[in-house]
Amino acid sequence: MNPLQHSTPSRVTTSSLATEVDLLYLRAGKRGLVEHQEPLMRSWSARFENSPPVRTLPSRPGQSNFPGMWWSATTGEHVAFESWLKRDQLMMLDFSPTVTGFSCHPFWLLWSANGDVRRHTPDFFARLRDGTGVVIDLCPDDLTAPQDTQTNAVIVAACASVGWIYRQVGVLDPVLAANMRWIAGYRHPRYDNEGHRPRLLKAFATPTPLLHGVDAVGEHIAVLPALFHLIWTGALTTDLVSAPLSGHSLVHTRTDTP
């Protein structure tokens, strides 16, 4: 059963969530970052895509997950992640042309249920080009315990009450993940070769096998990084889902605006 289909708990209704739910987040103070808590209806417009994580992401010998920092080509800043699964989701946010910024564990959602204070920190917050906020939770099917239906309902309704989108995402398909990790290695602007770019766009004006087009431009070692960067930026397009990238992958100059 999809947890997003459950009704909102009677204690907290969609119309009242802006006053019943608080956000706890970090913001700059005179002596560094300090915790700040206020109702959702007063804090929802904050730039949470720039927020530091509200909880620590521990790193110790022998732990099963691998935390780190993702350099974002979208913002030019680093974003923390606590596992490779979450790194892959940051990678996809960075690749999306509709996303202008994103953060990991941006705030705590706090509310009362049956006399207890409940809380949840989303995995990510993203900002879309039209200004819409997106709250995202990673829910791997093989790692997630049965969902707390009231928690899910509160999160869904809280987001809806302030115009945010709420999404639950799973683990990336292995082929897509492998292709994206390769392409992401060329996301930095240093790979944007002004000399090769127009020639590559011309070489792939019609769908052409990857290496055939590269051969028409120049030496592989010089041209391939520029090609992969153009795929990352969306100037060139190819199938990243059906099969691993290879010299036979059909590449095509994108004619629409990403």
Short mmCIF file of N, CA and C in Angstrom, two decimals, residues 146-208:
data_model
loop_
_atom_site.label_atom_id
_atom_site.label_comp_id
_atom_site.label_asym_id
_atom_site.label_seq_id
_atom_site.Cartn_x
_atom_site.Cartn_y
_atom_site.Cartn_z
N PRO A 146 8.32 -1.00 7.77
CA PRO A 146 6.94 -0.56 7.52
C PRO A 146 6.75 0.89 7.94
N GLN A 147 6.18 1.66 7.06
CA GLN A 147 6.07 3.09 7.28
C GLN A 147 5.05 3.42 8.38
N ASP A 148 5.37 4.43 9.16
CA ASP A 148 4.44 5.00 10.13
C ASP A 148 3.43 5.81 9.34
N THR A 149 2.21 5.32 9.25
CA THR A 149 1.22 5.96 8.38
C THR A 149 0.89 7.37 8.83
N GLN A 150 0.84 7.61 10.14
CA GLN A 150 0.55 8.96 10.61
C GLN A 150 1.67 9.91 10.25
N THR A 151 2.93 9.46 10.39
CA THR A 151 4.06 10.32 10.03
C THR A 151 4.00 10.69 8.56
N ASN A 152 3.77 9.71 7.70
CA ASN A 152 3.68 9.99 6.27
C ASN A 152 2.56 10.96 5.95
N ALA A 153 1.43 10.75 6.58
CA ALA A 153 0.29 11.62 6.31
C ALA A 153 0.55 13.05 6.75
N VAL A 154 1.20 13.20 7.91
CA VAL A 154 1.53 14.55 8.39
C VAL A 154 2.49 15.23 7.43
N ILE A 155 3.52 14.51 6.98
CA ILE A 155 4.50 15.11 6.07
C ILE A 155 3.85 15.53 4.76
N VAL A 156 3.04 14.64 4.20
CA VAL A 156 2.36 14.95 2.94
C VAL A 156 1.48 16.18 3.09
N ALA A 157 0.68 16.20 4.14
CA ALA A 157 -0.26 17.31 4.34
C ALA A 157 0.47 18.60 4.68
N ALA A 158 1.55 18.50 5.47
CA ALA A 158 2.32 19.69 5.83
C ALA A 158 2.91 20.34 4.58
N CYS A 159 3.49 19.52 3.72
CA CYS A 159 4.06 20.06 2.48
C CYS A 159 2.97 20.71 1.62
N ALA A 160 1.83 20.02 1.49
CA ALA A 160 0.75 20.56 0.67
C ALA A 160 0.23 21.88 1.22
N SER A 161 0.27 22.04 2.55
CA SER A 161 -0.30 23.24 3.16
C SER A 161 0.49 24.50 2.82
N VAL A 162 1.76 24.36 2.42
CA VAL A 162 2.56 25.53 2.07
C VAL A 162 3.02 25.49 0.61
N GLY A 163 2.40 24.60 -0.18
CA GLY A 163 2.70 24.57 -1.60
C GLY A 163 3.96 23.82 -1.99
N TRP A 164 4.53 23.05 -1.05
CA TRP A 164 5.67 22.22 -1.39
C TRP A 164 5.22 20.90 -2.02
N ILE A 165 6.06 20.33 -2.85
CA ILE A 165 5.87 18.99 -3.39
C ILE A 165 6.58 18.00 -2.47
N TYR A 166 5.94 16.87 -2.20
CA TYR A 166 6.61 15.82 -1.43
C TYR A 166 6.79 14.60 -2.30
N ARG A 167 8.02 14.05 -2.31
CA ARG A 167 8.32 12.89 -3.12
C ARG A 167 9.05 11.84 -2.29
N GLN A 168 8.72 10.60 -2.52
CA GLN A 168 9.51 9.49 -2.00
C GLN A 168 10.18 8.82 -3.20
N VAL A 169 11.49 8.64 -3.12
CA VAL A 169 12.24 8.06 -4.23
C VAL A 169 12.95 6.80 -3.77
N GLY A 170 13.18 5.89 -4.70
CA GLY A 170 13.86 4.65 -4.40
C GLY A 170 15.29 4.65 -4.91
N VAL A 171 15.90 3.48 -4.88
CA VAL A 171 17.27 3.32 -5.37
C VAL A 171 17.28 3.44 -6.89
N LEU A 172 18.30 4.11 -7.43
CA LEU A 172 18.40 4.26 -8.88
C LEU A 172 18.58 2.91 -9.56
N ASP A 173 18.02 2.79 -10.75
CA ASP A 173 18.28 1.62 -11.58
C ASP A 173 19.80 1.50 -11.78
N PRO A 174 20.35 0.29 -11.70
CA PRO A 174 21.81 0.13 -11.78
C PRO A 174 22.43 0.69 -13.06
N VAL A 175 21.77 0.50 -14.20
CA VAL A 175 22.32 1.01 -15.45
C VAL A 175 22.34 2.53 -15.45
N LEU A 176 21.22 3.14 -15.06
CA LEU A 176 21.16 4.59 -14.99
C LEU A 176 22.19 5.13 -14.01
N ALA A 177 22.31 4.50 -12.85
CA ALA A 177 23.26 4.96 -11.84
C ALA A 177 24.69 4.91 -12.37
N ALA A 178 25.05 3.81 -13.03
CA ALA A 178 26.41 3.68 -13.56
C ALA A 178 26.69 4.73 -14.63
N ASN A 179 25.74 4.94 -15.53
CA ASN A 179 25.92 5.95 -16.58
C ASN A 179 26.02 7.35 -15.99
N MET A 180 25.18 7.64 -15.01
CA MET A 180 25.18 8.97 -14.42
C MET A 180 26.47 9.23 -13.64
N ARG A 181 26.98 8.22 -12.94
CA ARG A 181 28.24 8.42 -12.21
C ARG A 181 29.37 8.74 -13.17
N TRP A 182 29.34 8.11 -14.34
CA TRP A 182 30.39 8.41 -15.33
C TRP A 182 30.24 9.83 -15.86
N ILE A 183 29.03 10.17 -16.28
CA ILE A 183 28.79 11.50 -16.83
C ILE A 183 29.08 12.59 -15.79
N ALA A 184 28.70 12.32 -14.53
CA ALA A 184 28.91 13.31 -13.47
C ALA A 184 30.38 13.61 -13.25
N GLY A 185 31.25 12.69 -13.62
CA GLY A 185 32.68 12.95 -13.49
C GLY A 185 33.17 14.07 -14.39
N TYR A 186 32.33 14.49 -15.32
CA TYR A 186 32.69 15.56 -16.25
C TYR A 186 31.75 16.76 -16.11
N ARG A 187 31.16 16.91 -14.92
CA ARG A 187 30.19 18.00 -14.72
C ARG A 187 30.85 19.36 -14.52
N HIS A 188 32.10 19.40 -14.14
CA HIS A 188 32.76 20.68 -13.85
C HIS A 188 32.93 21.50 -15.14
N PRO A 189 32.76 22.82 -15.05
CA PRO A 189 32.89 23.67 -16.25
C PRO A 189 34.25 23.60 -16.93
N ARG A 190 35.26 23.09 -16.22
CA ARG A 190 36.57 23.01 -16.87
C ARG A 190 36.57 22.08 -18.10
N TYR A 191 35.57 21.23 -18.20
CA TYR A 191 35.47 20.33 -19.34
C TYR A 191 34.71 20.93 -20.51
N ASP A 192 34.23 22.16 -20.34
CA ASP A 192 33.50 22.83 -21.42
C ASP A 192 34.51 23.44 -22.38
N ASN A 193 34.89 22.69 -23.39
CA ASN A 193 35.91 23.11 -24.35
C ASN A 193 35.26 23.93 -25.46
N GLU A 194 35.54 25.22 -25.47
CA GLU A 194 34.90 26.11 -26.44
C GLU A 194 35.28 25.78 -27.87
N GLY A 195 36.46 25.18 -28.05
CA GLY A 195 36.86 24.81 -29.40
C GLY A 195 36.15 23.58 -29.90
N HIS A 196 35.94 22.60 -29.01
CA HIS A 196 35.30 21.35 -29.42
C HIS A 196 33.77 21.45 -29.44
N ARG A 197 33.20 22.33 -28.63
CA ARG A 197 31.75 22.35 -28.47
C ARG A 197 31.02 22.51 -29.80
N PRO A 198 31.28 23.54 -30.62
CA PRO A 198 30.50 23.68 -31.86
C PRO A 198 30.72 22.52 -32.82
N ARG A 199 31.91 21.95 -32.81
CA ARG A 199 32.18 20.84 -33.72
C ARG A 199 31.45 19.58 -33.26
N LEU A 200 31.36 19.38 -31.95
CA LEU A 200 30.62 18.23 -31.44
C LEU A 200 29.12 18.38 -31.72
N LEU A 201 28.59 19.56 -31.52
CA LEU A 201 27.17 19.79 -31.80
C LEU A 201 26.86 19.54 -33.27
N LYS A 202 27.78 19.91 -34.13
CA LYS A 202 27.59 19.67 -35.57
C LYS A 202 27.73 18.19 -35.89
N ALA A 203 28.71 17.51 -35.27
CA ALA A 203 28.96 16.10 -35.56
C ALA A 203 27.77 15.22 -35.18
N PHE A 204 27.02 15.66 -34.16
CA PHE A 204 25.88 14.88 -33.69
C PHE A 204 24.55 15.54 -34.04
N ALA A 205 24.55 16.29 -35.13
CA ALA A 205 23.31 16.95 -35.56
C ALA A 205 22.21 15.93 -35.84
N THR A 206 22.59 14.74 -36.27
CA THR A 206 21.68 13.61 -36.39
C THR A 206 22.20 12.50 -35.48
N PRO A 207 21.34 11.58 -35.03
CA PRO A 207 21.80 10.52 -34.13
C PRO A 207 22.99 9.75 -34.73
N THR A 208 24.09 9.75 -34.01
CA THR A 208 25.35 9.18 -34.50
C THR A 208 26.01 8.37 -33.40
#
